[in-house]
Structure formats: C-alpha cells, structure tokens
XYZ file of C-alpha atoms in Angstrom:
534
model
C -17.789 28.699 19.187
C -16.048 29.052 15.962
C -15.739 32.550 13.958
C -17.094 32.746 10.959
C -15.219 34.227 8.378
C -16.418 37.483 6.470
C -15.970 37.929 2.851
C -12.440 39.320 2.126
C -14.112 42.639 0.750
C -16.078 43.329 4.029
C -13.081 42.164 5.833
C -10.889 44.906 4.266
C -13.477 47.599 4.290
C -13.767 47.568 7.875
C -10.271 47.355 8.308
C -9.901 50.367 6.342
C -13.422 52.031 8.025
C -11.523 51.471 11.201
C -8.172 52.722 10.576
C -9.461 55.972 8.689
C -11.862 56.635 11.738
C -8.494 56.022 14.482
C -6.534 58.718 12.486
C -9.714 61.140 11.766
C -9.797 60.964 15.711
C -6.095 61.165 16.210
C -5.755 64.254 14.592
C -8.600 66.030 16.247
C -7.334 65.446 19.322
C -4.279 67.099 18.308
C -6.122 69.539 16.656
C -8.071 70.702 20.105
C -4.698 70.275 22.019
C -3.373 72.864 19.962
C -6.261 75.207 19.419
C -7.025 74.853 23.176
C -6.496 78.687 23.585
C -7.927 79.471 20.932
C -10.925 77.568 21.557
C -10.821 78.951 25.302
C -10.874 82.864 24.134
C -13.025 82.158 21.567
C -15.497 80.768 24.046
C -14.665 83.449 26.492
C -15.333 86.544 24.326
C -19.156 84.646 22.975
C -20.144 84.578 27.326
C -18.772 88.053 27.073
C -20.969 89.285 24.299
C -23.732 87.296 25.336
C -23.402 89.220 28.575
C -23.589 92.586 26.786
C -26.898 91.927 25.224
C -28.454 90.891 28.004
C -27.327 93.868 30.052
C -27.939 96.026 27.420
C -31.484 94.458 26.812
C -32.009 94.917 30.816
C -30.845 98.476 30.767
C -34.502 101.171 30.689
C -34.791 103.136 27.300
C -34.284 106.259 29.544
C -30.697 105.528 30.695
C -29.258 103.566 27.415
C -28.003 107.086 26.513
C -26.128 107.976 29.241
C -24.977 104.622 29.322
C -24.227 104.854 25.597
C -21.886 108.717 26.497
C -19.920 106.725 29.258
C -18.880 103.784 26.871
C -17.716 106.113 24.424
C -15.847 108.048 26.951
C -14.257 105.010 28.528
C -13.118 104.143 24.599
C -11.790 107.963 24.145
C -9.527 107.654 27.371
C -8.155 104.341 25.959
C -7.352 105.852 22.596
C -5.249 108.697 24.099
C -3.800 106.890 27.210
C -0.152 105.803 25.512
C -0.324 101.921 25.069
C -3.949 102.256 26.231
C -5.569 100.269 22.994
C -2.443 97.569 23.561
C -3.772 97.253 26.697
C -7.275 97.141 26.187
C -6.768 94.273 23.821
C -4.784 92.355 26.262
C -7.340 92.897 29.570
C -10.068 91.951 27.037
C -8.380 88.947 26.022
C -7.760 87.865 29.880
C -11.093 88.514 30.777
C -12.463 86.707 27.410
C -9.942 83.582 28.564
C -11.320 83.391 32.360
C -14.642 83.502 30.656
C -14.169 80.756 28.580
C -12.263 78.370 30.942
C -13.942 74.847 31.925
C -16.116 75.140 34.845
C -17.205 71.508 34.583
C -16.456 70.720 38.092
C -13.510 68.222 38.474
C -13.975 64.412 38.986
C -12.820 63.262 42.636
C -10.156 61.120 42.501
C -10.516 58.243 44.266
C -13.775 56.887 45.960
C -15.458 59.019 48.627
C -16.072 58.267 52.072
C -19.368 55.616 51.521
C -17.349 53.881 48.730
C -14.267 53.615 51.281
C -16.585 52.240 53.467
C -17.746 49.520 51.338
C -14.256 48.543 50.256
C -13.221 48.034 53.651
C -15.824 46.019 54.104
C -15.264 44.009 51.404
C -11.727 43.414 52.977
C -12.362 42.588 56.802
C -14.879 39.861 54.816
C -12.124 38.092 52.662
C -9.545 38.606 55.682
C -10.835 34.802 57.063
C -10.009 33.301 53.184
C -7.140 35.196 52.000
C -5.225 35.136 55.324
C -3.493 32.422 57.190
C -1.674 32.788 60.964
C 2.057 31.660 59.324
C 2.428 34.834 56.806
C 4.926 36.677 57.957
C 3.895 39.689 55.740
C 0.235 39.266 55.125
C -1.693 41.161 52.826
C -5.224 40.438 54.436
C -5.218 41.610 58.244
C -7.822 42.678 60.234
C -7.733 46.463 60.767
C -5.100 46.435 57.797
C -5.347 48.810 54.702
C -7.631 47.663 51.509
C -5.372 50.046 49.351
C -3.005 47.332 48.116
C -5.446 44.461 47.905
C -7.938 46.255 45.312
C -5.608 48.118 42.885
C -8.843 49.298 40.829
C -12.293 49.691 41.504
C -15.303 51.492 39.847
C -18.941 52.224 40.981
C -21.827 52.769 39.572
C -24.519 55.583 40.111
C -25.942 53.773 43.268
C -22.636 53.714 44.936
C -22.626 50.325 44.539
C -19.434 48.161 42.800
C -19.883 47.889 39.315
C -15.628 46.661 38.544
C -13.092 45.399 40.882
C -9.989 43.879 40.789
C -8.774 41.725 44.077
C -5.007 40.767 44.504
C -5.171 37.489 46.540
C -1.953 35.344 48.074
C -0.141 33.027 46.090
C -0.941 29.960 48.609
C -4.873 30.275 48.134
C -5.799 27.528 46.143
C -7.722 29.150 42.732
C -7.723 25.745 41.267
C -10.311 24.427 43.448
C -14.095 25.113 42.724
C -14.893 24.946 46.131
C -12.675 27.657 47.610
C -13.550 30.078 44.682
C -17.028 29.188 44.711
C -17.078 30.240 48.479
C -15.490 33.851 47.314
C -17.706 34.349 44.731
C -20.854 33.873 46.721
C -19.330 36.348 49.488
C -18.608 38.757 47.431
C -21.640 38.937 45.128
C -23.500 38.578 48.733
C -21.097 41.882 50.220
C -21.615 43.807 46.946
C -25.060 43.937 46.267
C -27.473 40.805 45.354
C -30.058 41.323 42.370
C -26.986 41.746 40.056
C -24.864 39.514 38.107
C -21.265 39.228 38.141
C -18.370 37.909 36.343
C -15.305 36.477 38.153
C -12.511 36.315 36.144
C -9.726 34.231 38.017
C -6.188 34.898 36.964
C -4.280 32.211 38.706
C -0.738 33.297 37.116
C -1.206 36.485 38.695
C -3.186 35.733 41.328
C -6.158 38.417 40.926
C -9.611 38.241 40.919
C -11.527 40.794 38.492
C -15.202 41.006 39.387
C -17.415 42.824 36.763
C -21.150 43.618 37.117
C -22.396 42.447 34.015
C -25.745 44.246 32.263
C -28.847 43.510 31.581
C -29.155 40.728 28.280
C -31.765 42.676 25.726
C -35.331 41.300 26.348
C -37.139 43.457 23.598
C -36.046 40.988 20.859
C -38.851 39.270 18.931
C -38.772 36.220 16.765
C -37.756 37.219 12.958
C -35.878 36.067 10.107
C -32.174 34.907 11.307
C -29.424 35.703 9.114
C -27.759 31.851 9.046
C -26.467 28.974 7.143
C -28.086 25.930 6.897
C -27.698 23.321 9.503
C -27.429 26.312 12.098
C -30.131 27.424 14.600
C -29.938 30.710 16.847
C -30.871 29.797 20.523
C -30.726 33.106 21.800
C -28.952 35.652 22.446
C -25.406 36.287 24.862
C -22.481 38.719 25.752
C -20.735 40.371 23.043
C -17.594 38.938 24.907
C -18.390 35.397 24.748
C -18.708 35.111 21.117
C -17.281 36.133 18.487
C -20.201 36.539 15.655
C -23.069 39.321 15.712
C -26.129 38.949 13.666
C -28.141 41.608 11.684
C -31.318 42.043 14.164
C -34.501 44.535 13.597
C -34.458 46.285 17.058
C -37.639 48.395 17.557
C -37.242 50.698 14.780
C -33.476 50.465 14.749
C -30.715 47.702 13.241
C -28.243 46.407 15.759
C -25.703 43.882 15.562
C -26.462 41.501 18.432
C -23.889 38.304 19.396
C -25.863 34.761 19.211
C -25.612 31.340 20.584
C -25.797 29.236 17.213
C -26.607 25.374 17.565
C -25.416 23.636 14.633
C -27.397 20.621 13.709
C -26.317 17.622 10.434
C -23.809 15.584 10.090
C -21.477 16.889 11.192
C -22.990 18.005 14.218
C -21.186 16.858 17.697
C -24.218 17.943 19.389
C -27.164 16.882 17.160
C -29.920 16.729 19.998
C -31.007 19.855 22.871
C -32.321 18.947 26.358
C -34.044 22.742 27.738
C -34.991 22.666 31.515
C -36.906 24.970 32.985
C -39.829 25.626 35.550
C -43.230 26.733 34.585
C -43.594 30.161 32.607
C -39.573 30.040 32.683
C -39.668 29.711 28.723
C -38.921 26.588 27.655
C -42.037 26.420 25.396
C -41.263 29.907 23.806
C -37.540 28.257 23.129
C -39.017 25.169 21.328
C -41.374 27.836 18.935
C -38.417 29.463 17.988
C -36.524 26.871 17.282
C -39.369 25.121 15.510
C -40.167 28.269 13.230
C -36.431 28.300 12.632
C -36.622 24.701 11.342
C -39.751 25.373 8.918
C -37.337 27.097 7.057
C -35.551 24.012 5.523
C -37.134 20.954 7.243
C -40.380 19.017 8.869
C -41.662 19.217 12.276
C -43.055 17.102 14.518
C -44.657 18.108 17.669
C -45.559 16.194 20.494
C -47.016 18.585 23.381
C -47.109 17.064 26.811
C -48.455 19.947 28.732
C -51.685 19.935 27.384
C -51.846 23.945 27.160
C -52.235 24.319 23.192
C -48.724 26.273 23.176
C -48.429 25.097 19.359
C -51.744 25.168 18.136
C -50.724 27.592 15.876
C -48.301 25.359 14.295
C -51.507 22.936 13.159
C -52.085 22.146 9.792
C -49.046 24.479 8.384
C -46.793 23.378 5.737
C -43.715 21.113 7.122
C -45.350 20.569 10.037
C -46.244 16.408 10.256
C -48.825 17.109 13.299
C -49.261 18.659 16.827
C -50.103 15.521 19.118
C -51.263 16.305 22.893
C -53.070 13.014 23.422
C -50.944 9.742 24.653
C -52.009 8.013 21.721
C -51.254 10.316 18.935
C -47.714 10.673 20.443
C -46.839 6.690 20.595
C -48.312 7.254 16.684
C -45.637 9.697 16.349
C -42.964 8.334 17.858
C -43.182 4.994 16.095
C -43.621 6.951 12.852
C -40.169 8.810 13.897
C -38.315 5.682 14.680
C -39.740 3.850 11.742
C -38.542 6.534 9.700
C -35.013 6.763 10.748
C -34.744 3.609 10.137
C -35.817 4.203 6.349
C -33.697 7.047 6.011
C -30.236 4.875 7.390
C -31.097 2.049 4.587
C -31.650 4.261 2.092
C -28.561 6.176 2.738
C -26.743 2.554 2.997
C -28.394 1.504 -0.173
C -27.067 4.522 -1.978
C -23.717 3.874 -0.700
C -22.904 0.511 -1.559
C -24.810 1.484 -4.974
C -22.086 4.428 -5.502
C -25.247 6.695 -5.446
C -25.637 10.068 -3.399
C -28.056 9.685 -0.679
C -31.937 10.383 -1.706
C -33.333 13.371 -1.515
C -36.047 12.435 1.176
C -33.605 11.316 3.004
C -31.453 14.870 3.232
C -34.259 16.753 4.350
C -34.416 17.872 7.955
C -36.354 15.863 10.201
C -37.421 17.516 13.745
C -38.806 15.598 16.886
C -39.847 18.423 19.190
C -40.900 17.201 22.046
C -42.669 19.651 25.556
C -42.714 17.661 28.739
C -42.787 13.789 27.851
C -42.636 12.549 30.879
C -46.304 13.811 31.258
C -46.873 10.914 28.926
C -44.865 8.478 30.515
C -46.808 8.776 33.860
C -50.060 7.957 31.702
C -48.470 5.787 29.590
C -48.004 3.435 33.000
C -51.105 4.181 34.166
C -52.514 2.528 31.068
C -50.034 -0.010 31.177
C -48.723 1.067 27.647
C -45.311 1.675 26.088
C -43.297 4.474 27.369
C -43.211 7.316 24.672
C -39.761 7.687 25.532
C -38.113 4.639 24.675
C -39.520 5.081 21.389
C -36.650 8.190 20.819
C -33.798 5.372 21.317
C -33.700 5.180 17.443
C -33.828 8.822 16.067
C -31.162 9.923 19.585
C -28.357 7.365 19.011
C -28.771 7.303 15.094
C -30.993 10.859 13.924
C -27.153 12.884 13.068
C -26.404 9.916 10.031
C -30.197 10.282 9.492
C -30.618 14.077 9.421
C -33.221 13.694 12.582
C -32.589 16.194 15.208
C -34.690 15.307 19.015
C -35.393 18.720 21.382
C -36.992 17.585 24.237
C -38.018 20.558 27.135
C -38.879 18.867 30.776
C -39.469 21.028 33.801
C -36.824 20.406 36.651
C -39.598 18.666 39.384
C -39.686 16.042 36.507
C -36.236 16.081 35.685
C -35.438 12.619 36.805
C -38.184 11.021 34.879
C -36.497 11.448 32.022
C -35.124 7.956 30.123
C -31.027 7.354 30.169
C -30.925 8.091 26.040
C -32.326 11.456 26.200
C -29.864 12.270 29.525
C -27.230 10.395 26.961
C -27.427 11.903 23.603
C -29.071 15.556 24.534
C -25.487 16.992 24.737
C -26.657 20.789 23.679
C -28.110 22.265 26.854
C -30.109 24.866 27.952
C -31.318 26.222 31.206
C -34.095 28.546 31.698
C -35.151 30.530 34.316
C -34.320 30.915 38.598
C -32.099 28.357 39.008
C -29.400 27.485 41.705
C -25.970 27.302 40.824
C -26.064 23.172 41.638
C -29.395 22.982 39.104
C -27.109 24.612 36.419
C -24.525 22.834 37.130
C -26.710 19.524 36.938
C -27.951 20.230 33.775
C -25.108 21.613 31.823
C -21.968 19.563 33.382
C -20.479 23.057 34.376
C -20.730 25.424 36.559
C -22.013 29.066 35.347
C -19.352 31.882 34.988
C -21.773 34.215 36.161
C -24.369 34.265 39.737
C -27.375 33.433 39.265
C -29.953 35.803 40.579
C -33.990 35.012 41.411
C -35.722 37.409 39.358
C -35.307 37.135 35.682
C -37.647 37.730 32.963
C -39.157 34.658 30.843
C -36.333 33.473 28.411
C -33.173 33.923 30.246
C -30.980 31.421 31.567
C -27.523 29.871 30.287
C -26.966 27.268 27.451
C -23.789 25.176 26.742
C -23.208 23.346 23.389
C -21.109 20.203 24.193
C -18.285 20.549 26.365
C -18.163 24.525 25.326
C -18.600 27.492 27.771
C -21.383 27.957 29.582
C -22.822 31.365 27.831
C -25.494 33.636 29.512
C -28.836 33.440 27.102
C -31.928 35.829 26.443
C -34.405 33.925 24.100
C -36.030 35.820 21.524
C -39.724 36.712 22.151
C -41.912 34.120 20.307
C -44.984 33.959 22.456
C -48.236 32.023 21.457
C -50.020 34.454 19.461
C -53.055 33.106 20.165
C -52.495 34.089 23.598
C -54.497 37.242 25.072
C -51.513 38.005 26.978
C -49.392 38.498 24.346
C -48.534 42.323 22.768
C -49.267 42.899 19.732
C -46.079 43.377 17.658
C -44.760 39.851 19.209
C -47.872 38.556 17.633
C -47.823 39.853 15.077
C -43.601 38.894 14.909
C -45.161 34.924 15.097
C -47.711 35.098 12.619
C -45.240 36.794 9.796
C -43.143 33.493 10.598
C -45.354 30.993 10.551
C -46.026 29.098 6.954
C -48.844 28.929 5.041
C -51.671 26.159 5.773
C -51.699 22.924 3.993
C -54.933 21.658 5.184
C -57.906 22.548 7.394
C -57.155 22.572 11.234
C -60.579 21.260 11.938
C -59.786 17.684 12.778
C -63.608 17.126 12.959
C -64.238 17.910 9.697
C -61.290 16.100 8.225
C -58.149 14.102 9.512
C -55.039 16.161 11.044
C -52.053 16.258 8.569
C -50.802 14.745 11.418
C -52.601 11.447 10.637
C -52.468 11.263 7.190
C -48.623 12.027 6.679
C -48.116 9.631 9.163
C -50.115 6.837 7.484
C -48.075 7.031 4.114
C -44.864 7.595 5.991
C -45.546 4.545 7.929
C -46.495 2.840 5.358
C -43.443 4.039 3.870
C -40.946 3.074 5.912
C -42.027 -0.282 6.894
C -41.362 -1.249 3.085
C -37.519 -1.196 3.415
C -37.260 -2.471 6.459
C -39.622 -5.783 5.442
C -37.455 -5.921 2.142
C -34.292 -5.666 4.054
C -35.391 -8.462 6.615
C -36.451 -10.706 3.559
C-alpha cells in the first residue's frame, strides 16, 4: 500500500520533534555517564541518612542521651586525631558510595538451563530438514551443538520463544513453498501453538527469523475515520506492514493505529470485496462498517441473505435505497442495480461525446452490499426463478466506470455456490475467522505470512487488496445495536454513526424507501436505455 504524503509543515516538525528529542537523550546519557559518581554518593549518603532516622527513631527516650555523649565523643577524637577529619570525610564517602551502588541484580547472560533445553530441541527437530548424509561439515547433526545454528534468541516471561533467528544450509531450497511451509509448521508446532508467528526468510543469507507477533487491538469500535474520499478502512494491521496510522479514539486515550485502506472509483484496481467467513466469524460486522463508512458520501443497498435482521438498523435511514431479506425484494434490487449501471455508463457516454463532464447522479457512490446470496440462489431454484446472482454481471464487470462498488460476504460451506463473476471481479479479499492455511490461501491467492491459530476473537482474520500482501486484520467493533448482546459503548459507537431517518420503518403502515426509490429509479433508468435502443 502506498504512503501517503504529510503536509510539508508536519513533515518538518516531526523531523525536527525527532531530532531535538535524539540529542535531548544523547546528552543525558552523557550527562549520567559522567555524574555516575556523583549520582552513586549522592544516593549512598540519602540510604545513609535515612538509616540514621530510623535508628535514631528506634532508639528509647531513656538511652538517646547516652547515645547522643558517645557521638559527640566519637566526633571529638576525630577532630584531634591528626588527619582524623580528612579521614572521616573519606570513610564517609566510601561507605556513602557502597551504599549507593546498584543492587539491581544482574541479567543472566545467555538462556538458562529450561531455555537450553528448548533450543536443543528445536535443533534435533530441524536436524531431518537442514541436514543431508553428503555434507562434509554439517551444521545440523544429531547430538551436535545449537550454538552456531541460532545466533540470537529471546523469550518471553513463560519461557517460551518469543524471537529467533535460524542459520540454515545454502543447499535447502527456500524458494519452494513446500519445504518452508513444512519448517514453519514444525517450528510454530515445537515452540508453542496458540501464538502467531512471523517467518521472515532471507534466502541471500540463508536465515530464518521467527518472531512471535502480538495480539491485534480488539477494543476498537466503529467511529469517524480520518480518510479521503474513494477510501474505506477495513480494519486494522501491524504497524510493520503499512506505512500510514490513523487518528483513533482508544478508550479514553488517542492512539495512532496502522489501517488496511480499500480504495474504491475509478481508478480503483480493486473496485469490488469478496469477505469469507464462518458463522459469528464477523463478516456481517465487516459489511456494517463498511456500509456506515459509505453513508458518508454515497447510497446503499442491502440485500441480507441470512435472514437474522443484522441491518435492520440501517432501514429507512438517509442513503440507504432499502434492506431486502425476502427473494423477491432482492431480484427487485438487483435489477434496479443493473438497470442503473446501465444509466449511469450512457449518461457518462452521453456527456462525453457531448464534451460535457459526467452528471452529477452519475458521480455519486453507488453500493451493492450483499450477506450470503447464495441463500437466495438455493430458493431462487427452488422456485424456479432467476438466480440473484447473475443479476451482479452488470454492476461487477462495469460498476468502477459507473462508480458502483459490489461487497458480497458468503460463509466458506457455501463458498462454491458462488457465480464465476463474483469469484472474477471480487479481487479485494478478506478472510475472517479460524481458518486453515489452504482456506486462506483459497480465498486470497496467497499464502498468509503469519500461522494461523484456532481461537480468535470475532473480526480477525487477513485481507489482501489485489495482488498486495496478505496483511493480518482486526475489524473494528460495529455490532448490531439492536442486539442484547452487545455492550453498551459499541452501541452506542453504531447509533452516533448511523444517519438520520428519511421515512418511517413501518413497512405496514407505508412502503419501504426501499420500494419507492426503486420504482423512480427504475423507472429512471429504463428511459435511456429505451431511447438509446430507439
């Protein structure tokens, strides 16, 4: 993902925030290298009076006088003693220097005997990859010493591995996802499952850097994004895999957090997102964000296939075109979608060969958000009608030119139900949830650079935008808030977001907004199209 530039005043100031703050802490290092006696005596001679006081404080009322007549004899032989006071000061200032020395107990060099342990386990493992019977000077043996193999290693508090670099031989082939795939699995197996790790391969030096990577922030609830338009925040990554932060409200605090950013438009090279998922892995709560994001500057249309009321919230607001959950409201929909697209492409084409800038209507951002359709294609050929799906041919190969952006979000038991143009066109991909490395892979065209574990909260996963990286993701919290399950400041987070209401939700009492924008869209769009066909 692309950097994007700061202002040339912010730029410079934290330039020159940084620089000032290297040489403020330059020069109190040197500061405390040279004071270091100093400090040490100083230190020494406050444990020394401290000492006093308490003694004195311990010392009976009775005997404080007696004790009082032997200081000041012990002061009187030190005056007249020759070079007693010269002395005096000098014992004092030893005693006030042992007093003040460090006692922080030393760090142990090197790892203990447990830590030893597991290292050498680690090696006899990798001995059967890293090791081949014609080396004449092998540096993986059975019995042999781990020492050279794993020039650095850390642990954590648990004793566990937490950083570790591997030297491996020159003939092992890194190149090959198979073989390295086999050493990453043993070695996140021999280290400690229920973490994640990074493997960083350095094939021109032939080392292997494993790094325990922490926990992605799971407290973050939908809010404002800072963002330009055309750009939508997924979630959230490693501060190492991007290089942009946003401005977040953590809890109480600010904190700069990295993002994954999907940039939709014209210009787009990935204008439609494919999320798969199994149930409660978050899928839904990664189409709310995304559609409160879009309110912003766009419509939204919403075509629920679960049937659970996820966006029932969303129902009557302004910019949204409807909520459908029936099969019959979605082939509405979609035909309204495609119909439109089509509008918008002759318009633009109009303008064009007119010498005019597009129309307005025609700008505005358009957004099919689709939960589970295959749900309606199962009952869609157990009616015998269309398939909702192939109705998203139109706004998939041509909604970039047409500002119409498709998210579909299918569970992975349903995965193959899906039509070839939404496995076509749906090149921004996420993956939510316990997954295999061969699901991820599946979905996203790449393997993860991290192992997947089987416990992760709602939300998390890994995304890829294109033929990018494959980044680790946390999706913000944006729960249905008219769920009982949900806390209240998430709620609370969802209703801040959500727009005002442009007509009753009571489709009893009058037709959805669903309906009735769709009738004078239709109605709309079916006017070039007849005029261009005449």
């Amino acid at each position: 993902m692309a950097r994007r530039p700061l202002p040339s005043i912010l730029s410079t100031g934290s330039a020159q925030i940084a620089r000032s703050r290297e040489l403020a802490r330059t020069a109190a290092d040197s500061a405390t290298d040279v004071l270091h006696p100093l400090i040490t005596i100083t230190r020494g001679l406050r444990r020394l009076a401290s000492a006093g006081r308490r003694r004195w404080a311990e010392t009976p009322k009775d005997k404080r006088g007696p004790l009082l007549f032997l200081a000041a004899s012990v002061i009187l032989v030190v005056v007249l003693v020759p070079y007693g006071p010269l002395l005096a000061v000098i014992t004092l200032m030893a005693a006030a220097a042992w007093q003040g020395r460090d006692r922080t107990p030393p760090v142990p060099e090197g790892p203990d005997e447990s830590q030893i342990q597991r290292l050498q386990v680690l090696y006899e493992a990798l001995v059967p990859y890293f090791s081949t019977a014609d080396d004449p000077a092998p540096l993986y043996a059975h019995g042999g010493d781990w020492e050279n193999a794993f020039p650095a290693q850390e642990f954590d508090d648990s004793g566990r591995v937490a950083h570790l670099v591997i030297r491996y031989p020159a003939y092992f082939p890194d190149g090959e996802a198979g073989p390295r795939a086999r050493i990453e699995q043993l070695l996140a197996a021999k280290s400690g499952r229920g973490r994640e790790y990074h493997f960083a391969w350095d094939e021109e030096g032939n080392e292997l850097t494993v790094s325990v990577l922490s926990a992605l922030p799971t407290d973050i609830c939908a809010q404002p994004f800072v963002t330009a338009p055309g750009e939508t925040v997924l979630g959230f990554t490693d501060p190492s895999q991007v290089q942009r932060t946003l401005p977040l409200a953590y809890g109480e605090d600010r904190r700069d957090v990295p993002p994954v950013v999907w940039r939709t438009g014209i210009r787009s090279t990935e204008p439609h997102l494919l999320a798969v998922g199994r149930p409660g892995s978050g899928t839904s709560t990664l189409l709310r964000s995304i559609a409160l994001q879009a309110l912003h500057q766009g419509d939204v249309l919403i075509i629920e296939g679960g049937g659970t009321g996820e966006y029932a919230c969303l129902t009557g607001r302004d910019g949204v075109l409807g909520v459908e959950v029936a099969l019959a409201g979605a082939l509405t929909a979609l035909e309204w979608a495609a119909g439109e697209t089509e509008r918008r492409l002759i318009a633009a084409n109009h303008a064009r060969q007119a010498g005019d800038p597009p129309p307005e209507d025609t700008k505005r951002p358009l957004w099919i958000v689709l939960d589970r359709p295959t749900t309606f294609t199962h009952l869609a050929e157990a009616d015998g009608n269309k398939d909702p799906q192939s109705l998203l041919q139109v706004p998939l190969r041509h909604g970039r030119a047409a500002a119409v952006t498709v998210v579909v979000a299918e569970q992975f038991d349903t995965l193959d139900s899906l039509s070839e143009a939404v496995r076509q066109h749906t090149r921004a991909r996420v993956v939510l949830g316990p997954a295999t490395t061969d699901q991820v892979e599946t979905v996203l065209g790449a393997p993860p650079h991290t192992t997947p574990v089987d416990q992760v909260p709602p939300g998390r996963g890994y995304a890829r935008l294109g033929s990018g990286p494959v980044h680790r993701l946390q999706v913000p919290a944006t729960p249905d808030p008219y769920d009982d399950a949900t806390s209240a400041v998430h709620r609370q987070a969802v209703l801040d977001l959500l727009p005002p209401r442009s007509a009753p939700a009571d489709a009893a009492a009058l037709p959805t907004p669903a309906q009735s924008t769709l009738t004078k869209a239709t109605a709309t769009a079916t006017e070039p199209l007849s005029n261009a066909s005449g």
